[in-house]
Every structure is written in C-alpha cells, then in structure tokens.
C-alpha cells in the first residue's frame, strides 16, 4: 500500500506476444465454458438413455455405481487440470443416486419422485455455503429445478395417474400414453406446456449472462429438461 500513488498511471501498450497470449487464454476459457454447458446437457440425458433401462433390472448395481462416480470425481478434483470436471461429475453423482433409488424401487408412486430427487439438496446447500463444488452442486440444483417444474406440470394437467399406470403395466404403455396425450392436447394442457417452456427458458438462459462455469452448468441442466420432456412427448405422439 505504501507504494501506491494517487497519480494516474501511464498505460503502456501491451507487447504483441502478450496480447496474443491473453487472446489465446480468452479463447480457451470461452471454449471450456461451453464445454461445461454441453457436458451438463449430456449428464442430464445420460440417466434417460442409460440409467433408466439399467435400473429396472439391476437397481443395486446402479446404486453401487454411485460410489464409482464419487471416487472418479474426487480423483479428478485432486488434479487442478481436471478439478472442474470432477466437480461437475460429483454433482452428477447425486442425480444418478436419486434416480437409481426412485426408478429402482419407487417408480410406481409419482408422489415420491420429488422427495427422492431432492435427497442431495441439503448436501448441495451445505457445500455452496462453503463455496465448494460450485459447478457440480449448481448442476444438481439445475437438474432438480427442471424436475420440479416438469412434475408440477404433471400435477396440473393430471398426468400422475397415467404415470402410475404405465409403471404398473408397461405392456399397456401405448394406450396409456395416448390417454395421457389427450390431457396434454387440450387448451389447459397446452397453456401450461407453454408456461413450462417459458419458465425453463427463463431459468436456463438468464444465468448465462454471467460467464461463470457454475452458472453454465446450472443453465445447461435446466435447458436440457426441454430436450428430455420433448423426447417423452415424441414417444407419446408415436404411441
């Protein structure tokens, strides 16, 4: 502080080599932040295409795999070069665990979906209050928010009975999906579907104004809900 001078400092023009280095660092940081965004979208869709089919026949294996994800995430976090990816994977491990528990043993009761998905919420809040694991925990919160909004839509449009039926009788999935679609394709269902999309876009895009890894992890997780929900809609239309 004693060396500080109140006079305006002279700004020296940056050396060409330094300018190039700064520019390259900026490009690398911009690329990585979008990689985090893309990884968040990928990690939300993984349970849909990989965990969901596996957990029906091997639920204990899916729960055990949570330990592997946590071990791998901690290994990655022990290296500064891969810390960010380990952080993101740790948040994913919570989504994986809750999905394994619910879809493995409790999928017949939709009212338990949110409580089970929120098992990791106290841990995520505890970590964020200590400014630790921000990318992973915000990813988990974004994924949870997408689940909350989707389940809210299911309640509002009275799709929960169809959920229960299709879990109890998978062989009758096609007519059940068609009946559920008849609820969606009504003025009430379409209005709330539009509200759902607007809410997901708002919660997903606004954080992207802040160019921070954890906000892009959160935004990617929220926006990927639109993709997952759209896939279920396509399945219902094709039934």
mmCIF file of C-alpha atoms in Angstrom:
data_model
loop_
_atom_site.group_PDB
_atom_site.id
_atom_site.type_symbol
_atom_site.label_atom_id
_atom_site.label_comp_id
_atom_site.label_asym_id
_atom_site.label_seq_id
_atom_site.Cartn_x
_atom_site.Cartn_y
_atom_site.Cartn_z
ATOM 1 C CA UNK A 1 0.000 0.000 0.000
ATOM 2 C CA UNK A 2 2.917 2.357 0.653
ATOM 3 C CA UNK A 3 3.920 2.047 -2.972
ATOM 4 C CA UNK A 4 0.501 3.174 -4.143
ATOM 5 C CA UNK A 5 0.455 6.569 -5.861
ATOM 6 C CA UNK A 6 -2.605 8.709 -6.384
ATOM 7 C CA UNK A 7 -1.359 9.880 -9.767
ATOM 8 C CA UNK A 8 -2.875 8.294 -12.846
ATOM 9 C CA UNK A 9 -0.590 5.506 -14.001
ATOM 10 C CA UNK A 10 0.706 5.518 -17.527
ATOM 11 C CA UNK A 11 -0.822 2.678 -19.514
ATOM 12 C CA UNK A 12 1.857 1.037 -21.554
ATOM 13 C CA UNK A 13 0.791 -0.630 -24.790
ATOM 14 C CA UNK A 14 0.792 -4.389 -24.421
ATOM 15 C CA UNK A 15 3.539 -6.269 -26.157
ATOM 16 C CA UNK A 16 2.380 -8.212 -29.224
ATOM 17 C CA UNK A 17 3.345 -11.540 -27.677
ATOM 18 C CA UNK A 18 1.449 -10.755 -24.507
ATOM 19 C CA UNK A 19 -1.648 -9.708 -26.467
ATOM 20 C CA UNK A 20 -1.623 -12.982 -28.360
ATOM 21 C CA UNK A 21 -1.261 -14.937 -25.113
ATOM 22 C CA UNK A 22 -4.162 -13.086 -23.487
ATOM 23 C CA UNK A 23 -6.280 -13.634 -26.583
ATOM 24 C CA UNK A 24 -5.499 -17.347 -26.614
ATOM 25 C CA UNK A 25 -6.374 -17.645 -22.919
ATOM 26 C CA UNK A 26 -9.674 -15.908 -23.579
ATOM 27 C CA UNK A 27 -10.497 -18.286 -26.426
ATOM 28 C CA UNK A 28 -9.592 -21.297 -24.283
ATOM 29 C CA UNK A 29 -11.740 -20.066 -21.379
ATOM 30 C CA UNK A 30 -14.667 -19.391 -23.715
ATOM 31 C CA UNK A 31 -14.331 -22.864 -25.214
ATOM 32 C CA UNK A 32 -14.212 -24.516 -21.801
ATOM 33 C CA UNK A 33 -17.266 -22.693 -20.513
ATOM 34 C CA UNK A 34 -19.284 -24.016 -23.446
ATOM 35 C CA UNK A 35 -17.857 -27.475 -22.853
ATOM 36 C CA UNK A 36 -19.237 -27.269 -19.306
ATOM 37 C CA UNK A 37 -22.609 -26.241 -20.737
ATOM 38 C CA UNK A 38 -22.569 -29.158 -23.194
ATOM 39 C CA UNK A 39 -21.428 -31.593 -20.509
ATOM 40 C CA UNK A 40 -24.308 -30.515 -18.272
ATOM 41 C CA UNK A 41 -26.802 -31.257 -21.044
ATOM 42 C CA UNK A 42 -25.164 -34.630 -21.675
ATOM 43 C CA UNK A 43 -25.176 -35.584 -17.989
ATOM 44 C CA UNK A 44 -28.895 -34.864 -17.679
ATOM 45 C CA UNK A 45 -29.730 -37.045 -20.678
ATOM 46 C CA UNK A 46 -27.493 -39.962 -19.585
ATOM 47 C CA UNK A 47 -29.955 -41.230 -16.943
ATOM 48 C CA UNK A 48 -32.755 -41.208 -19.525
ATOM 49 C CA UNK A 49 -30.954 -43.363 -22.100
ATOM 50 C CA UNK A 50 -28.591 -45.413 -19.924
ATOM 51 C CA UNK A 51 -29.612 -45.486 -16.266
ATOM 52 C CA UNK A 52 -33.382 -45.851 -16.758
ATOM 53 C CA UNK A 53 -33.171 -49.138 -18.728
ATOM 54 C CA UNK A 54 -30.417 -50.495 -16.451
ATOM 55 C CA UNK A 55 -32.049 -49.655 -13.133
ATOM 56 C CA UNK A 56 -35.193 -51.652 -13.860
ATOM 57 C CA UNK A 57 -33.254 -54.921 -13.927
ATOM 58 C CA UNK A 58 -30.166 -54.066 -11.848
ATOM 59 C CA UNK A 59 -31.100 -51.390 -9.284
ATOM 60 C CA UNK A 60 -28.416 -52.417 -6.790
ATOM 61 C CA UNK A 61 -25.738 -52.117 -9.474
ATOM 62 C CA UNK A 62 -26.936 -48.594 -10.279
ATOM 63 C CA UNK A 63 -26.731 -47.599 -6.618
ATOM 64 C CA UNK A 64 -23.257 -49.143 -6.370
ATOM 65 C CA UNK A 65 -22.146 -47.204 -9.445
ATOM 66 C CA UNK A 66 -22.711 -44.032 -7.424
ATOM 67 C CA UNK A 67 -19.634 -44.973 -5.418
ATOM 68 C CA UNK A 68 -17.633 -45.236 -8.626
ATOM 69 C CA UNK A 69 -18.821 -41.813 -9.815
ATOM 70 C CA UNK A 70 -17.867 -40.258 -6.466
ATOM 71 C CA UNK A 71 -14.469 -41.963 -6.462
ATOM 72 C CA UNK A 72 -13.778 -40.823 -10.032
ATOM 73 C CA UNK A 73 -14.926 -37.274 -9.305
ATOM 74 C CA UNK A 74 -12.644 -37.000 -6.263
ATOM 75 C CA UNK A 75 -9.719 -38.328 -8.292
ATOM 76 C CA UNK A 76 -10.350 -35.695 -10.950
ATOM 77 C CA UNK A 77 -10.731 -32.980 -8.319
ATOM 78 C CA UNK A 78 -7.347 -33.884 -6.843
ATOM 79 C CA UNK A 79 -5.706 -32.596 -10.045
ATOM 80 C CA UNK A 80 -6.009 -28.841 -10.751
ATOM 81 C CA UNK A 81 -6.141 -29.534 -14.500
ATOM 82 C CA UNK A 82 -9.239 -31.734 -14.159
ATOM 83 C CA UNK A 83 -10.784 -30.255 -10.998
ATOM 84 C CA UNK A 84 -13.691 -28.659 -12.862
ATOM 85 C CA UNK A 85 -14.748 -31.941 -14.479
ATOM 86 C CA UNK A 86 -14.514 -33.792 -11.194
ATOM 87 C CA UNK A 87 -16.621 -31.087 -9.593
ATOM 88 C CA UNK A 88 -19.283 -31.466 -12.288
ATOM 89 C CA UNK A 89 -19.201 -35.255 -12.013
ATOM 90 C CA UNK A 90 -19.707 -35.064 -8.244
ATOM 91 C CA UNK A 91 -22.935 -33.138 -8.779
ATOM 92 C CA UNK A 92 -23.991 -35.708 -11.358
ATOM 93 C CA UNK A 93 -23.434 -38.490 -8.833
ATOM 94 C CA UNK A 94 -26.285 -37.085 -6.719
ATOM 95 C CA UNK A 95 -28.632 -37.133 -9.698
ATOM 96 C CA UNK A 96 -27.521 -40.672 -10.508
ATOM 97 C CA UNK A 97 -28.067 -41.902 -6.928
ATOM 98 C CA UNK A 98 -31.518 -40.389 -6.543
ATOM 99 C CA UNK A 99 -32.534 -41.714 -9.951
ATOM 100 C CA UNK A 100 -31.329 -45.206 -9.033
ATOM 101 C CA UNK A 101 -33.298 -45.190 -5.777
ATOM 102 C CA UNK A 102 -36.525 -43.870 -7.247
ATOM 103 C CA UNK A 103 -36.639 -45.720 -10.572
ATOM 104 C CA UNK A 104 -35.288 -48.892 -9.000
ATOM 105 C CA UNK A 105 -37.815 -49.316 -6.194
ATOM 106 C CA UNK A 106 -40.310 -46.457 -6.003
ATOM 107 C CA UNK A 107 -41.241 -45.655 -9.596
ATOM 108 C CA UNK A 108 -44.844 -46.837 -9.098
ATOM 109 C CA UNK A 109 -45.566 -43.890 -6.806
ATOM 110 C CA UNK A 110 -45.102 -40.490 -8.527
ATOM 111 C CA UNK A 111 -45.744 -38.540 -5.313
ATOM 112 C CA UNK A 112 -42.371 -39.790 -4.017
ATOM 113 C CA UNK A 113 -40.459 -38.627 -7.078
ATOM 114 C CA UNK A 114 -39.552 -35.125 -5.887
ATOM 115 C CA UNK A 115 -38.694 -36.072 -2.278
ATOM 116 C CA UNK A 116 -36.289 -38.732 -3.521
ATOM 117 C CA UNK A 117 -34.762 -36.496 -6.200
ATOM 118 C CA UNK A 118 -34.146 -33.860 -3.504
ATOM 119 C CA UNK A 119 -32.126 -36.180 -1.245
ATOM 120 C CA UNK A 120 -28.912 -34.382 -2.208
ATOM 121 C CA UNK A 121 -30.346 -30.891 -1.626
ATOM 122 C CA UNK A 122 -29.054 -30.428 1.970
ATOM 123 C CA UNK A 123 -25.560 -31.504 0.896
ATOM 124 C CA UNK A 124 -25.598 -29.160 -2.113
ATOM 125 C CA UNK A 125 -26.672 -26.202 0.031
ATOM 126 C CA UNK A 126 -24.063 -27.067 2.665
ATOM 127 C CA UNK A 127 -21.309 -27.147 0.014
ATOM 128 C CA UNK A 128 -22.403 -23.909 -1.660
ATOM 129 C CA UNK A 129 -22.484 -22.078 1.670
ATOM 130 C CA UNK A 130 -18.824 -23.034 1.982
ATOM 131 C CA UNK A 131 -18.118 -22.034 -1.626
ATOM 132 C CA UNK A 132 -17.065 -25.578 -2.516
ATOM 133 C CA UNK A 133 -18.015 -27.667 -5.535
ATOM 134 C CA UNK A 134 -19.936 -24.861 -7.207
ATOM 135 C CA UNK A 135 -20.145 -26.328 -10.716
ATOM 136 C CA UNK A 136 -21.365 -29.734 -9.587
ATOM 137 C CA UNK A 137 -23.784 -28.506 -6.968
ATOM 138 C CA UNK A 138 -25.302 -25.888 -9.257
ATOM 139 C CA UNK A 139 -25.635 -28.600 -11.907
ATOM 140 C CA UNK A 140 -27.546 -30.738 -9.413
ATOM 141 C CA UNK A 141 -29.767 -27.793 -8.456
ATOM 142 C CA UNK A 142 -30.473 -27.058 -12.123
ATOM 143 C CA UNK A 143 -31.394 -30.675 -12.744
ATOM 144 C CA UNK A 144 -33.622 -30.663 -9.656
ATOM 145 C CA UNK A 145 -35.333 -27.443 -10.730
ATOM 146 C CA UNK A 146 -36.120 -28.974 -14.118
ATOM 147 C CA UNK A 147 -37.623 -31.975 -12.336
ATOM 148 C CA UNK A 148 -39.716 -29.741 -10.063
ATOM 149 C CA UNK A 149 -41.171 -27.788 -12.988
ATOM 150 C CA UNK A 150 -41.893 -30.925 -15.013
ATOM 151 C CA UNK A 151 -43.580 -32.682 -12.093
ATOM 152 C CA UNK A 152 -45.608 -29.547 -11.404
ATOM 153 C CA UNK A 153 -46.859 -29.700 -14.982
ATOM 154 C CA UNK A 154 -47.778 -33.358 -14.499
ATOM 155 C CA UNK A 155 -49.844 -32.449 -11.435
ATOM 156 C CA UNK A 156 -51.572 -29.513 -13.124
ATOM 157 C CA UNK A 157 -52.523 -31.500 -16.226
ATOM 158 C CA UNK A 158 -53.476 -34.625 -14.238
ATOM 159 C CA UNK A 159 -50.841 -36.891 -15.754
ATOM 160 C CA UNK A 160 -49.835 -38.571 -12.494
ATOM 161 C CA UNK A 161 -52.478 -41.342 -12.758
ATOM 162 C CA UNK A 162 -51.107 -42.217 -16.208
ATOM 163 C CA UNK A 163 -47.577 -42.273 -14.778
ATOM 164 C CA UNK A 164 -48.685 -44.771 -12.134
ATOM 165 C CA UNK A 165 -50.496 -46.923 -14.691
ATOM 166 C CA UNK A 166 -47.580 -47.135 -17.100
ATOM 167 C CA UNK A 167 -45.196 -48.102 -14.289
ATOM 168 C CA UNK A 168 -47.557 -50.844 -13.099
ATOM 169 C CA UNK A 169 -48.365 -52.166 -16.575
ATOM 170 C CA UNK A 170 -45.544 -51.411 -19.048
ATOM 171 C CA UNK A 171 -47.087 -53.743 -21.627
ATOM 172 C CA UNK A 172 -50.011 -51.327 -21.999
ATOM 173 C CA UNK A 173 -47.751 -48.314 -22.491
ATOM 174 C CA UNK A 174 -49.132 -47.378 -25.902
ATOM 175 C CA UNK A 175 -52.798 -46.831 -24.948
ATOM 176 C CA UNK A 176 -51.792 -45.233 -21.653
ATOM 177 C CA UNK A 177 -49.555 -42.745 -23.462
ATOM 178 C CA UNK A 178 -52.365 -41.952 -25.880
ATOM 179 C CA UNK A 179 -54.721 -41.250 -22.977
ATOM 180 C CA UNK A 180 -52.092 -39.041 -21.355
ATOM 181 C CA UNK A 181 -51.613 -37.196 -24.635
ATOM 182 C CA UNK A 182 -55.320 -36.390 -24.734
ATOM 183 C CA UNK A 183 -54.807 -34.445 -21.486
ATOM 184 C CA UNK A 184 -51.835 -32.577 -22.933
ATOM 185 C CA UNK A 185 -53.548 -31.643 -26.201
ATOM 186 C CA UNK A 186 -56.226 -29.516 -24.553
ATOM 187 C CA UNK A 187 -56.259 -25.724 -24.097
ATOM 188 C CA UNK A 188 -55.437 -26.280 -20.413
ATOM 189 C CA UNK A 189 -52.595 -28.686 -21.135
ATOM 190 C CA UNK A 190 -51.155 -26.620 -23.972
ATOM 191 C CA UNK A 191 -51.286 -23.407 -21.937
ATOM 192 C CA UNK A 192 -49.366 -24.973 -19.083
ATOM 193 C CA UNK A 193 -46.941 -26.573 -21.545
ATOM 194 C CA UNK A 194 -46.181 -23.112 -22.908
ATOM 195 C CA UNK A 195 -45.741 -21.807 -19.362
ATOM 196 C CA UNK A 196 -43.380 -24.709 -18.627
ATOM 197 C CA UNK A 197 -41.226 -23.945 -21.672
ATOM 198 C CA UNK A 198 -41.111 -20.221 -20.834
ATOM 199 C CA UNK A 199 -40.109 -20.984 -17.241
ATOM 200 C CA UNK A 200 -37.379 -23.413 -18.318
ATOM 201 C CA UNK A 201 -36.015 -20.966 -20.897
ATOM 202 C CA UNK A 202 -36.020 -18.144 -18.351
ATOM 203 C CA UNK A 203 -34.282 -20.116 -15.607
ATOM 204 C CA UNK A 204 -31.900 -21.660 -18.129
ATOM 205 C CA UNK A 205 -30.876 -18.617 -20.170
ATOM 206 C CA UNK A 206 -30.682 -15.843 -17.573
ATOM 207 C CA UNK A 207 -27.712 -17.395 -15.703
ATOM 208 C CA UNK A 208 -25.741 -17.497 -18.968
ATOM 209 C CA UNK A 209 -25.312 -13.723 -18.751
ATOM 210 C CA UNK A 210 -22.768 -14.399 -16.002
ATOM 211 C CA UNK A 211 -19.824 -16.122 -17.619
ATOM 212 C CA UNK A 212 -19.036 -18.466 -14.774
ATOM 213 C CA UNK A 213 -18.644 -22.213 -15.031
ATOM 214 C CA UNK A 214 -21.207 -22.978 -12.347
ATOM 215 C CA UNK A 215 -23.877 -20.822 -13.989
ATOM 216 C CA UNK A 216 -23.344 -22.570 -17.320
ATOM 217 C CA UNK A 217 -23.610 -25.928 -15.553
ATOM 218 C CA UNK A 218 -26.877 -24.772 -13.973
ATOM 219 C CA UNK A 219 -28.245 -23.338 -17.227
ATOM 220 C CA UNK A 220 -27.319 -26.419 -19.229
ATOM 221 C CA UNK A 221 -29.043 -28.694 -16.714
ATOM 222 C CA UNK A 222 -32.233 -26.614 -16.758
ATOM 223 C CA UNK A 223 -32.385 -26.245 -20.539
ATOM 224 C CA UNK A 224 -31.759 -29.946 -21.093
ATOM 225 C CA UNK A 225 -35.094 -30.562 -19.364
ATOM 226 C CA UNK A 226 -36.758 -29.202 -22.504
ATOM 227 C CA UNK A 227 -34.921 -31.830 -24.559
ATOM 228 C CA UNK A 228 -35.878 -34.683 -22.218
ATOM 229 C CA UNK A 229 -39.509 -33.571 -21.968
ATOM 230 C CA UNK A 230 -39.665 -33.252 -25.758
ATOM 231 C CA UNK A 231 -38.458 -36.835 -26.138
ATOM 232 C CA UNK A 232 -41.280 -38.052 -23.902
ATOM 233 C CA UNK A 233 -43.755 -36.021 -25.954
ATOM 234 C CA UNK A 234 -42.440 -37.571 -29.170
ATOM 235 C CA UNK A 235 -42.790 -41.036 -27.607
ATOM 236 C CA UNK A 236 -46.402 -40.273 -26.695
ATOM 237 C CA UNK A 237 -47.147 -38.987 -30.197
ATOM 238 C CA UNK A 238 -45.592 -42.081 -31.744
ATOM 239 C CA UNK A 239 -47.527 -44.468 -29.483
#
